[in-house]
Amino acid sequence: MDSALSDPHNGSAEAGGAANGTARPPSTPEGIALAYGSLLLMALLPIFFGALRSVRCARGKNASDMPETITSRDAARFPIIASCTLLGLYLFFKVYFPNKSYTGSVLKTWKTQKSKKGKTAVIQNPTTRDNHRFPLEIFSQEYINLLLSMYFFVLGILALSHTISPFMNKFFPANFPNRQYQLLFTQGSGENKEGGRGSPAPGSGLTRPLCPEIINYEFDAKDLVCLGLSSIVGVWYLLRKHWIANNLFGLAFSLNGVELLHLNNVSTGCILLGGLFIYDVFWVFGTNVMVTVAKSFEAPIKLVFPQDLLEKGLEADNFAMLGLGDIVIPGIFIALLLRFDISLKKNTHTYFYTSFAAYIFGLGLTIFIMHIFKHAQPALLYLVPACIGFPVLVALAKGEVTEMFSYEESNPKDPAAVTEGSKEGTAASASKGLEKKEK
């Protein structure tokens, strides 16, 4: 997860500096203001619309749009998993451990040398004085980025198609032949499927044993049109890696994340944001791991905007950036507060607007601090206290802290929850039947 907001003045690659260390012309104040104003606006759009769509997603019955619920256990493990993944990627790109046949050699010198074939590490055997060279990169970075590009090409097309589908539906004519399709992959033999051996008789009221579903995606002809339009953006990104195509994919990933990732309660949100608060501060301030991985990856895992757009137009290349983690993580918490607002049935969105304003304040403070100290900042350092503290203060003022922390959302994909609900319904029906008999 990339969560650092870049510094426009430090000349680093992730902040738009030249990769070979050559100095860039300083950005104009207008260019800096335009870049960070645009990043702020782009961050707000997926949070606002993703939160609204998360409400419809929670109420919907379409299996392809079912949200993924994050529990407190998931939230506690997420920063650890993210840290291991980040460190693993860093080692994968930058470190290659020597061959086991040389483990007996005493490490006397370890240095990197530039060559046409990339960086090498030199180990000198103290006995023979022979130098043994090992590549520091396991695989060519170009091949890794090509693999990542293909992966995000497919993932980005699907995400962008799902994002634009509600907007495109308004442009289709009423007589458009909108056929329905379903892509279903299940685990199990044909005997366990509907109509196979062991299936209950129609009208018996009994349910058949369900096969575990691996993929269950419902779509229609309009979705296929949206998929075709998204493929054009995907090809553009794959061939050119243009920053506009990168941002279209990044916005789609962010909106889908806010819409489809649901926290089950406010306590879980506090655990997740608190853990990632520590994660972000450590990996940005404590090490160069996150910056190195961000520079090595050519993938739409961040939003970028050129600070020299006014001078170079669409071919500008001096970018400021904002990691998608700084959008999605606070965004799913803000979306949860919107659903909490609706559950109160007071026709007000107090907590949603409060947390939304807190996000604007936190991100604006991040930009201000970064501009003052001329150094990249972990945005969650400022976003987490704002997004949690402001709504809690409002709840304290309104006397609704208990209601806020007792609000709970069930996981619609959890078989145990479905089974438990079925048992409760069956028990209720049985009790009603007994009451009728007694009467």
Tab-separated table of C-alpha atoms in Angstrom:
chain	number	residue	atom	x	y	z
A	1	MET	CA	0.000	0.000	0.000
A	2	ASP	CA	1.417	3.316	-1.046
A	3	SER	CA	0.419	6.006	1.447
A	4	ALA	CA	2.892	8.843	1.197
A	5	LEU	CA	2.014	12.262	-0.127
A	6	SER	CA	4.996	13.426	-2.156
A	7	ASP	CA	7.045	16.543	-1.668
A	8	PRO	CA	7.275	18.692	-4.780
A	9	HIS	CA	10.625	20.197	-3.816
A	10	ASN	CA	12.866	17.332	-2.818
A	11	GLY	CA	13.738	16.241	-6.328
A	12	SER	CA	13.011	12.569	-5.676
A	13	ALA	CA	11.636	10.377	-8.397
A	14	GLU	CA	8.345	9.793	-6.673
A	15	ALA	CA	7.844	13.533	-6.313
A	16	GLY	CA	8.639	14.221	-9.895
A	17	GLY	CA	12.424	14.547	-9.744
A	18	ALA	CA	14.503	13.111	-12.492
A	19	ALA	CA	15.463	9.516	-12.042
A	20	ASN	CA	19.094	10.168	-12.951
A	21	GLY	CA	19.480	12.897	-10.350
A	22	THR	CA	19.493	15.823	-12.783
A	23	ALA	CA	17.866	18.977	-11.470
A	24	ARG	CA	14.454	19.980	-12.692
A	25	PRO	CA	13.310	23.550	-13.107
A	26	PRO	CA	11.498	24.637	-9.934
A	27	SER	CA	7.726	24.396	-10.083
A	28	THR	CA	5.787	27.622	-10.123
A	29	PRO	CA	3.466	28.431	-7.187
A	30	GLU	CA	0.527	28.253	-9.568
A	31	GLY	CA	1.585	24.808	-10.766
A	32	ILE	CA	1.991	23.528	-7.204
A	33	ALA	CA	-1.409	24.914	-6.172
A	34	LEU	CA	-3.069	23.392	-9.230
A	35	ALA	CA	-1.443	19.994	-8.645
A	36	TYR	CA	-2.414	19.669	-4.995
A	37	GLY	CA	-5.819	21.192	-5.475
A	38	SER	CA	-6.484	18.605	-8.191
A	39	LEU	CA	-5.208	15.768	-5.985
A	40	LEU	CA	-7.507	16.912	-3.181
A	41	LEU	CA	-10.498	17.022	-5.534
A	42	MET	CA	-9.665	13.619	-7.013
A	43	ALA	CA	-9.415	12.154	-3.506
A	44	LEU	CA	-12.831	13.533	-2.500
A	45	LEU	CA	-14.742	12.230	-5.530
A	46	PRO	CA	-14.340	8.463	-4.918
A	47	ILE	CA	-14.970	8.898	-1.191
A	48	PHE	CA	-18.212	10.843	-1.683
A	49	PHE	CA	-19.692	8.772	-4.489
A	50	GLY	CA	-18.263	5.511	-3.150
A	51	ALA	CA	-19.961	6.137	0.207
A	52	LEU	CA	-23.300	6.803	-1.502
A	53	ARG	CA	-22.967	3.671	-3.595
A	54	SER	CA	-22.007	1.630	-0.529
A	55	VAL	CA	-25.505	2.264	0.864
A	56	ARG	CA	-27.134	0.831	-2.251
A	57	CYS	CA	-24.576	-1.979	-2.253
A	58	ALA	CA	-25.490	-2.945	1.318
A	59	ARG	CA	-29.183	-3.036	0.398
A	60	GLY	CA	-28.738	-4.790	-2.953
A	61	LYS	CA	-29.333	-8.444	-3.629
A	62	ASN	CA	-27.090	-8.820	-6.672
A	63	ALA	CA	-24.456	-11.430	-5.865
A	64	SER	CA	-21.867	-9.678	-8.036
A	65	ASP	CA	-22.185	-6.483	-5.969
A	66	MET	CA	-22.137	-8.023	-2.494
A	67	PRO	CA	-19.779	-6.097	-0.193
A	68	GLU	CA	-16.799	-7.661	1.532
A	69	THR	CA	-17.122	-7.097	5.277
A	70	ILE	CA	-13.977	-6.410	7.326
A	71	THR	CA	-14.093	-7.764	10.877
A	72	SER	CA	-12.002	-6.669	13.849
A	73	ARG	CA	-9.755	-9.700	13.356
A	74	ASP	CA	-9.165	-8.749	9.726
A	75	ALA	CA	-8.450	-5.156	10.759
A	76	ALA	CA	-5.887	-6.219	13.364
A	77	ARG	CA	-4.045	-8.474	10.917
A	78	PHE	CA	-4.101	-6.107	7.969
A	79	PRO	CA	-1.184	-3.808	8.990
A	80	ILE	CA	0.982	-6.858	9.707
A	81	ILE	CA	0.166	-8.461	6.363
A	82	ALA	CA	0.687	-5.153	4.570
A	83	SER	CA	4.075	-4.678	6.260
A	84	CYS	CA	5.232	-8.184	5.327
A	85	THR	CA	4.076	-7.687	1.750
A	86	LEU	CA	5.779	-4.297	1.482
A	87	LEU	CA	9.052	-5.593	2.909
A	88	GLY	CA	8.879	-8.687	0.710
A	89	LEU	CA	8.460	-6.560	-2.409
A	90	TYR	CA	11.362	-4.383	-1.330
A	91	LEU	CA	13.633	-7.409	-0.851
A	92	PHE	CA	12.371	-8.965	-4.058
A	93	PHE	CA	13.366	-5.921	-6.069
A	94	LYS	CA	16.539	-4.887	-4.317
A	95	VAL	CA	18.203	-7.791	-2.530
A	96	TYR	CA	19.525	-11.093	-3.794
A	97	PHE	CA	21.088	-13.346	-1.174
A	98	PRO	CA	24.319	-15.142	-2.155
A	99	ASN	CA	24.345	-18.709	-3.395
A	100	LYS	CA	24.491	-21.345	-0.651
A	101	SER	CA	27.774	-22.664	-2.031
A	102	TYR	CA	29.451	-19.468	-0.816
A	103	THR	CA	27.990	-19.424	2.670
A	104	GLY	CA	31.360	-20.497	4.080
A	105	SER	CA	33.025	-17.386	2.694
A	106	VAL	CA	33.490	-14.610	5.191
A	107	LEU	CA	31.875	-11.384	4.093
A	108	LYS	CA	34.720	-8.887	3.845
A	109	THR	CA	33.272	-6.330	1.454
A	110	TRP	CA	29.739	-5.739	0.290
A	111	LYS	CA	29.325	-3.006	-2.222
A	112	THR	CA	27.293	-2.287	-5.307
A	113	GLN	CA	28.758	-1.700	-8.731
A	114	LYS	CA	27.072	-0.177	-11.751
A	115	SER	CA	27.226	-2.233	-14.913
A	116	LYS	CA	25.285	-2.666	-18.122
A	117	LYS	CA	23.618	-5.748	-16.691
A	118	GLY	CA	22.444	-3.945	-13.561
A	119	LYS	CA	23.721	-3.805	-9.988
A	120	THR	CA	25.942	-6.519	-8.549
A	121	ALA	CA	27.125	-7.317	-5.023
A	122	VAL	CA	30.779	-8.221	-4.508
A	123	ILE	CA	31.829	-10.770	-1.860
A	124	GLN	CA	35.525	-11.433	-1.381
A	125	ASN	CA	36.806	-14.794	-0.132
A	126	PRO	CA	39.443	-13.977	2.520
A	127	THR	CA	41.446	-17.113	1.679
A	128	THR	CA	41.649	-17.074	-2.090
A	129	ARG	CA	40.986	-13.347	-2.497
A	130	ASP	CA	38.568	-14.248	-5.257
A	131	ASN	CA	35.696	-11.887	-5.897
A	132	HIS	CA	32.254	-13.415	-6.353
A	133	ARG	CA	29.588	-11.267	-7.938
A	134	PHE	CA	25.876	-11.735	-7.407
A	135	PRO	CA	22.994	-9.803	-8.915
A	136	LEU	CA	21.106	-7.639	-6.454
A	137	GLU	CA	17.884	-8.013	-8.447
A	138	ILE	CA	16.436	-11.502	-8.808
A	139	PHE	CA	14.568	-10.700	-11.997
A	140	SER	CA	14.746	-7.815	-14.376
A	141	GLN	CA	12.652	-4.929	-13.119
A	142	GLU	CA	11.305	-4.455	-16.636
A	143	TYR	CA	9.807	-7.961	-16.638
A	144	ILE	CA	8.253	-7.459	-13.212
A	145	ASN	CA	6.672	-4.177	-14.271
A	146	LEU	CA	5.406	-5.790	-17.466
A	147	LEU	CA	3.726	-8.503	-15.419
A	148	LEU	CA	2.224	-5.884	-13.111
A	149	SER	CA	1.039	-3.866	-16.086
A	150	MET	CA	-0.839	-6.849	-17.496
A	151	TYR	CA	-2.378	-7.593	-14.097
A	152	PHE	CA	-3.564	-4.019	-13.558
A	153	PHE	CA	-4.687	-3.858	-17.186
A	154	VAL	CA	-7.263	-6.590	-16.526
A	155	LEU	CA	-8.122	-5.412	-13.016
A	156	GLY	CA	-8.397	-1.777	-14.114
A	157	ILE	CA	-10.759	-2.584	-16.978
A	158	LEU	CA	-13.109	-4.453	-14.649
A	159	ALA	CA	-12.966	-1.728	-11.989
A	160	LEU	CA	-13.526	1.098	-14.470
A	161	SER	CA	-16.393	-0.771	-16.122
A	162	HIS	CA	-18.106	-1.250	-12.765
A	163	THR	CA	-17.550	2.431	-11.960
A	164	ILE	CA	-19.022	3.938	-15.124
A	165	SER	CA	-21.885	1.452	-15.480
A	166	PRO	CA	-24.481	3.468	-13.454
A	167	PHE	CA	-23.631	6.649	-15.374
A	168	MET	CA	-23.704	4.972	-18.787
A	169	ASN	CA	-27.142	3.460	-18.160
A	170	LYS	CA	-28.657	6.933	-18.589
A	171	PHE	CA	-27.404	7.132	-22.181
A	172	PHE	CA	-28.801	3.828	-23.444
A	173	PRO	CA	-32.079	4.061	-25.397
A	174	ALA	CA	-35.198	2.485	-23.946
A	175	ASN	CA	-35.348	-0.141	-26.740
A	176	PHE	CA	-31.761	-1.312	-26.156
A	177	PRO	CA	-31.688	-5.146	-26.179
A	178	ASN	CA	-30.337	-5.639	-22.672
A	179	ARG	CA	-29.810	-9.367	-22.247
A	180	GLN	CA	-28.841	-10.815	-18.886
A	181	TYR	CA	-25.814	-13.063	-18.318
A	182	GLN	CA	-24.303	-14.880	-15.369
A	183	LEU	CA	-20.776	-16.183	-14.904
A	184	LEU	CA	-20.854	-18.948	-12.292
A	185	PHE	CA	-18.055	-21.234	-11.109
A	186	THR	CA	-18.876	-23.682	-8.331
A	187	GLN	CA	-16.929	-26.369	-6.537
A	188	GLY	CA	-18.349	-29.895	-6.474
A	189	SER	CA	-19.724	-32.585	-8.745
A	190	GLY	CA	-22.896	-32.469	-10.774
A	191	GLU	CA	-24.712	-34.532	-8.144
A	192	ASN	CA	-24.736	-31.566	-5.776
A	193	LYS	CA	-26.046	-29.114	-8.323
A	194	GLU	CA	-29.649	-28.152	-8.846
A	195	GLY	CA	-31.556	-30.985	-10.473
A	196	GLY	CA	-28.896	-33.566	-9.582
A	197	ARG	CA	-29.217	-36.510	-7.235
A	198	GLY	CA	-30.123	-35.464	-3.729
A	199	SER	CA	-31.996	-32.339	-4.831
A	200	PRO	CA	-35.367	-31.795	-3.110
A	201	ALA	CA	-38.601	-32.102	-5.033
A	202	PRO	CA	-39.993	-28.833	-6.402
A	203	GLY	CA	-42.508	-27.222	-4.036
A	204	SER	CA	-41.347	-29.257	-1.047
A	205	GLY	CA	-40.073	-26.162	0.749
A	206	LEU	CA	-36.711	-27.807	1.371
A	207	THR	CA	-33.401	-26.344	0.269
A	208	ARG	CA	-30.806	-28.215	-1.680
A	209	PRO	CA	-27.201	-28.550	-0.471
A	210	LEU	CA	-25.387	-25.570	-1.986
A	211	CYS	CA	-22.069	-25.941	-3.805
A	212	PRO	CA	-19.352	-23.532	-2.685
A	213	GLU	CA	-19.319	-20.664	-5.181
A	214	ILE	CA	-15.921	-19.603	-6.462
A	215	ILE	CA	-17.188	-16.945	-8.886
A	216	ASN	CA	-20.757	-15.704	-9.226
A	217	TYR	CA	-20.939	-12.608	-11.403
A	218	GLU	CA	-24.147	-11.298	-12.976
A	219	PHE	CA	-23.990	-8.798	-15.826
A	220	ASP	CA	-25.935	-7.641	-18.882
A	221	ALA	CA	-25.352	-6.283	-22.373
A	222	LYS	CA	-24.932	-2.740	-21.040
A	223	ASP	CA	-22.104	-3.943	-18.843
A	224	LEU	CA	-20.411	-5.417	-21.918
A	225	VAL	CA	-20.570	-2.018	-23.620
A	226	CYS	CA	-18.981	-0.409	-20.541
A	227	LEU	CA	-16.342	-3.142	-20.593
A	228	GLY	CA	-15.505	-2.280	-24.190
A	229	LEU	CA	-15.141	1.429	-23.402
A	230	SER	CA	-12.963	0.642	-20.397
A	231	SER	CA	-10.766	-1.557	-22.575
A	232	ILE	CA	-9.844	1.508	-24.648
A	233	VAL	CA	-8.508	3.191	-21.506
A	234	GLY	CA	-6.744	-0.046	-20.596
A	235	VAL	CA	-4.923	-0.237	-23.926
A	236	TRP	CA	-3.986	3.430	-23.586
A	237	TYR	CA	-2.509	2.785	-20.160
A	238	LEU	CA	-0.709	-0.376	-21.275
A	239	LEU	CA	0.938	1.296	-24.265
A	240	ARG	CA	1.639	4.799	-22.988
A	241	LYS	CA	1.452	4.688	-19.175
A	242	HIS	CA	-0.074	8.157	-19.465
A	243	TRP	CA	-0.881	9.883	-16.185
A	244	ILE	CA	-4.517	10.479	-17.180
A	245	ALA	CA	-5.063	6.759	-17.829
A	246	ASN	CA	-3.287	6.023	-14.547
A	247	ASN	CA	-5.668	8.360	-12.708
A	248	LEU	CA	-8.770	6.886	-14.350
A	249	PHE	CA	-7.762	3.461	-13.094
A	250	GLY	CA	-6.755	4.858	-9.703
A	251	LEU	CA	-10.110	6.613	-9.264
A	252	ALA	CA	-11.934	3.437	-10.280
A	253	PHE	CA	-9.959	1.344	-7.775
A	254	SER	CA	-10.632	3.880	-5.026
A	255	LEU	CA	-14.359	4.160	-5.688
A	256	ASN	CA	-14.786	0.399	-5.874
A	257	GLY	CA	-12.819	-0.020	-2.659
A	258	VAL	CA	-14.988	2.464	-0.753
A	259	GLU	CA	-18.154	0.938	-2.207
A	260	LEU	CA	-17.410	-2.761	-1.765
A	261	LEU	CA	-15.230	-2.888	1.378
A	262	HIS	CA	-17.446	-2.520	4.452
A	263	LEU	CA	-16.381	-2.240	8.082
A	264	ASN	CA	-18.716	-4.180	10.369
A	265	ASN	CA	-18.631	-1.562	13.148
A	266	VAL	CA	-16.926	1.636	14.296
A	267	SER	CA	-14.571	-0.203	16.659
A	268	THR	CA	-13.223	-2.220	13.738
A	269	GLY	CA	-12.683	1.011	11.842
A	270	CYS	CA	-10.712	2.448	14.751
A	271	ILE	CA	-8.557	-0.691	14.918
A	272	LEU	CA	-7.859	-0.595	11.171
A	273	LEU	CA	-7.084	3.112	11.017
A	274	GLY	CA	-4.989	2.974	14.189
A	275	GLY	CA	-2.911	0.057	12.914
A	276	LEU	CA	-2.331	1.661	9.536
A	277	PHE	CA	-1.477	4.928	11.278
A	278	ILE	CA	1.532	3.178	12.849
A	279	TYR	CA	2.269	1.317	9.614
A	280	ASP	CA	2.321	4.512	7.551
A	281	VAL	CA	4.457	6.518	9.956
A	282	PHE	CA	7.027	3.738	10.376
A	283	TRP	CA	7.519	2.865	6.714
A	284	VAL	CA	7.652	6.500	5.559
A	285	PHE	CA	9.644	8.114	8.374
A	286	GLY	CA	11.568	5.112	9.705
A	287	THR	CA	12.801	3.576	6.446
A	288	ASN	CA	13.013	4.180	2.716
A	289	VAL	CA	11.146	0.958	1.943
A	290	MET	CA	7.825	2.493	0.909
A	291	VAL	CA	9.462	5.153	-1.248
A	292	THR	CA	11.666	2.542	-2.939
A	293	VAL	CA	8.742	0.255	-3.711
A	294	ALA	CA	6.674	3.187	-4.976
A	295	LYS	CA	9.492	4.200	-7.331
A	296	SER	CA	10.013	0.647	-8.563
A	297	PHE	CA	6.366	-0.081	-9.300
A	298	GLU	CA	4.829	1.143	-12.526
A	299	ALA	CA	1.219	0.553	-11.516
A	300	PRO	CA	-1.877	2.706	-10.871
A	301	ILE	CA	-1.525	2.465	-7.086
A	302	LYS	CA	-1.474	6.245	-6.717
A	303	LEU	CA	-3.051	9.379	-8.137
A	304	VAL	CA	-0.647	11.761	-9.829
A	305	PHE	CA	-0.897	15.278	-11.184
A	306	PRO	CA	1.844	17.264	-12.943
A	307	GLN	CA	3.097	20.438	-11.338
A	308	ASP	CA	4.401	21.663	-14.704
A	309	LEU	CA	1.086	21.227	-16.515
A	310	LEU	CA	0.853	24.954	-17.233
A	311	GLU	CA	4.283	24.906	-18.895
A	312	LYS	CA	4.290	21.532	-20.718
A	313	GLY	CA	0.615	20.650	-21.105
A	314	LEU	CA	-0.402	16.983	-21.178
A	315	GLU	CA	3.212	15.907	-21.726
A	316	ALA	CA	4.242	17.234	-18.296
A	317	ASP	CA	6.378	14.891	-16.192
A	318	ASN	CA	7.014	16.558	-12.806
A	319	PHE	CA	4.387	14.819	-10.693
A	320	ALA	CA	2.956	15.154	-7.233
A	321	MET	CA	1.264	11.993	-5.994
A	322	LEU	CA	-1.193	10.655	-3.458
A	323	GLY	CA	-1.335	6.951	-2.590
A	324	LEU	CA	-4.660	5.143	-2.987
A	325	GLY	CA	-4.359	3.927	0.605
A	326	ASP	CA	-4.851	7.521	1.771
A	327	ILE	CA	-8.201	7.515	-0.026
A	328	VAL	CA	-9.640	4.036	0.470
A	329	ILE	CA	-8.773	3.508	4.159
A	330	PRO	CA	-10.384	6.724	5.460
A	331	GLY	CA	-13.050	6.370	2.772
A	332	ILE	CA	-14.456	3.064	4.039
A	333	PHE	CA	-14.661	4.570	7.539
A	334	ILE	CA	-16.526	7.623	6.214
A	335	ALA	CA	-18.879	5.327	4.271
A	336	LEU	CA	-19.575	3.376	7.470
A	337	LEU	CA	-20.564	6.599	9.229
A	338	LEU	CA	-22.961	7.409	6.384
A	339	ARG	CA	-24.678	4.048	6.830
A	340	PHE	CA	-24.756	4.718	10.584
A	341	ASP	CA	-26.444	8.061	9.893
A	342	ILE	CA	-29.107	6.293	7.846
A	343	SER	CA	-29.633	3.686	10.567
A	344	LEU	CA	-30.516	6.465	13.028
A	345	LYS	CA	-33.501	7.380	10.780
A	346	LYS	CA	-33.253	11.088	11.607
A	347	ASN	CA	-33.009	12.255	7.976
A	348	THR	CA	-29.631	13.844	8.722
A	349	HIS	CA	-26.106	12.924	7.641
A	350	THR	CA	-24.281	14.622	10.495
A	351	TYR	CA	-21.525	12.071	10.992
A	352	PHE	CA	-20.934	11.628	7.286
A	353	TYR	CA	-20.502	15.354	6.661
A	354	THR	CA	-18.382	15.704	9.809
A	355	SER	CA	-15.991	12.939	8.784
A	356	PHE	CA	-15.931	14.205	5.201
A	357	ALA	CA	-14.958	17.679	6.417
A	358	ALA	CA	-12.393	16.046	8.729
A	359	TYR	CA	-10.825	14.304	5.721
A	360	ILE	CA	-10.536	17.616	3.870
A	361	PHE	CA	-8.945	19.176	6.950
A	362	GLY	CA	-6.513	16.270	7.435
A	363	LEU	CA	-5.382	16.132	3.810
A	364	GLY	CA	-5.073	19.922	3.655
A	365	LEU	CA	-2.943	19.837	6.814
A	366	THR	CA	-0.754	17.153	5.225
A	367	ILE	CA	-0.114	19.350	2.195
A	368	PHE	CA	0.597	22.352	4.400
A	369	ILE	CA	3.095	20.473	6.610
A	370	MET	CA	4.790	18.988	3.582
A	371	HIS	CA	5.100	22.417	1.973
A	372	ILE	CA	6.627	23.872	5.148
A	373	PHE	CA	9.154	21.074	5.827
A	374	LYS	CA	9.837	20.210	2.166
A	375	HIS	CA	9.583	16.470	2.857
A	376	ALA	CA	7.137	13.698	1.889
A	377	GLN	CA	4.547	13.070	4.597
A	378	PRO	CA	2.562	9.969	5.653
A	379	ALA	CA	-0.934	11.320	5.074
A	380	LEU	CA	-2.547	8.893	7.528
A	381	LEU	CA	-0.577	10.629	10.287
A	382	TYR	CA	-2.994	13.535	9.925
A	383	LEU	CA	-6.041	11.821	8.418
A	384	VAL	CA	-6.562	9.173	11.097
A	385	PRO	CA	-6.836	11.529	14.115
A	386	ALA	CA	-9.088	13.869	12.135
A	387	CYS	CA	-11.435	11.215	10.696
A	388	ILE	CA	-11.842	9.447	14.052
A	389	GLY	CA	-11.635	12.420	16.416
A	390	PHE	CA	-14.128	14.774	14.762
A	391	PRO	CA	-17.067	12.300	14.601
A	392	VAL	CA	-16.395	11.067	18.150
A	393	LEU	CA	-16.468	14.644	19.439
A	394	VAL	CA	-19.786	15.210	17.668
A	395	ALA	CA	-21.146	11.975	19.162
A	396	LEU	CA	-20.040	13.131	22.627
A	397	ALA	CA	-21.788	16.456	22.122
A	398	LYS	CA	-25.004	14.751	20.971
A	399	GLY	CA	-24.847	11.947	23.538
A	400	GLU	CA	-24.753	9.222	20.863
A	401	VAL	CA	-21.408	7.570	21.602
A	402	THR	CA	-23.108	4.357	22.760
A	403	GLU	CA	-25.237	4.194	19.615
A	404	MET	CA	-22.186	4.835	17.420
A	405	PHE	CA	-20.053	2.069	18.896
A	406	SER	CA	-22.922	-0.410	19.178
A	407	TYR	CA	-23.875	-0.075	15.492
A	408	GLU	CA	-23.174	-3.387	13.777
A	409	GLU	CA	-23.323	-4.582	10.177
A	410	SER	CA	-23.612	-8.278	9.330
A	411	ASN	CA	-21.642	-9.962	6.592
A	412	PRO	CA	-24.047	-11.004	3.796
A	413	LYS	CA	-21.437	-13.501	2.523
A	414	ASP	CA	-21.035	-15.222	5.887
A	415	PRO	CA	-22.751	-18.619	5.730
A	416	ALA	CA	-22.928	-18.722	9.504
A	417	ALA	CA	-24.874	-15.471	9.574
A	418	VAL	CA	-27.256	-16.729	6.898
A	419	THR	CA	-27.707	-20.033	8.691
A	420	GLU	CA	-28.257	-18.281	11.998
A	421	GLY	CA	-30.846	-16.010	10.385
A	422	SER	CA	-32.610	-19.013	8.871
A	423	LYS	CA	-32.663	-20.749	12.242
A	424	GLU	CA	-34.157	-17.684	13.905
A	425	GLY	CA	-36.820	-17.425	11.196
A	426	THR	CA	-37.661	-21.125	11.502
A	427	ALA	CA	-37.874	-20.857	15.287
A	428	ALA	CA	-40.137	-17.822	15.011
A	429	SER	CA	-42.447	-19.623	12.565
A	430	ALA	CA	-42.558	-22.689	14.814
A	431	SER	CA	-43.428	-20.600	17.872
A	432	LYS	CA	-46.239	-18.876	15.980
A	433	GLY	CA	-47.592	-22.256	14.905
A	434	LEU	CA	-47.593	-23.517	18.510
A	435	GLU	CA	-49.419	-20.375	19.645
A	436	LYS	CA	-52.138	-20.950	17.067
A	437	LYS	CA	-52.563	-24.578	18.159
A	438	GLU	CA	-52.842	-23.601	21.815
A	439	LYS	CA	-55.517	-21.048	20.962
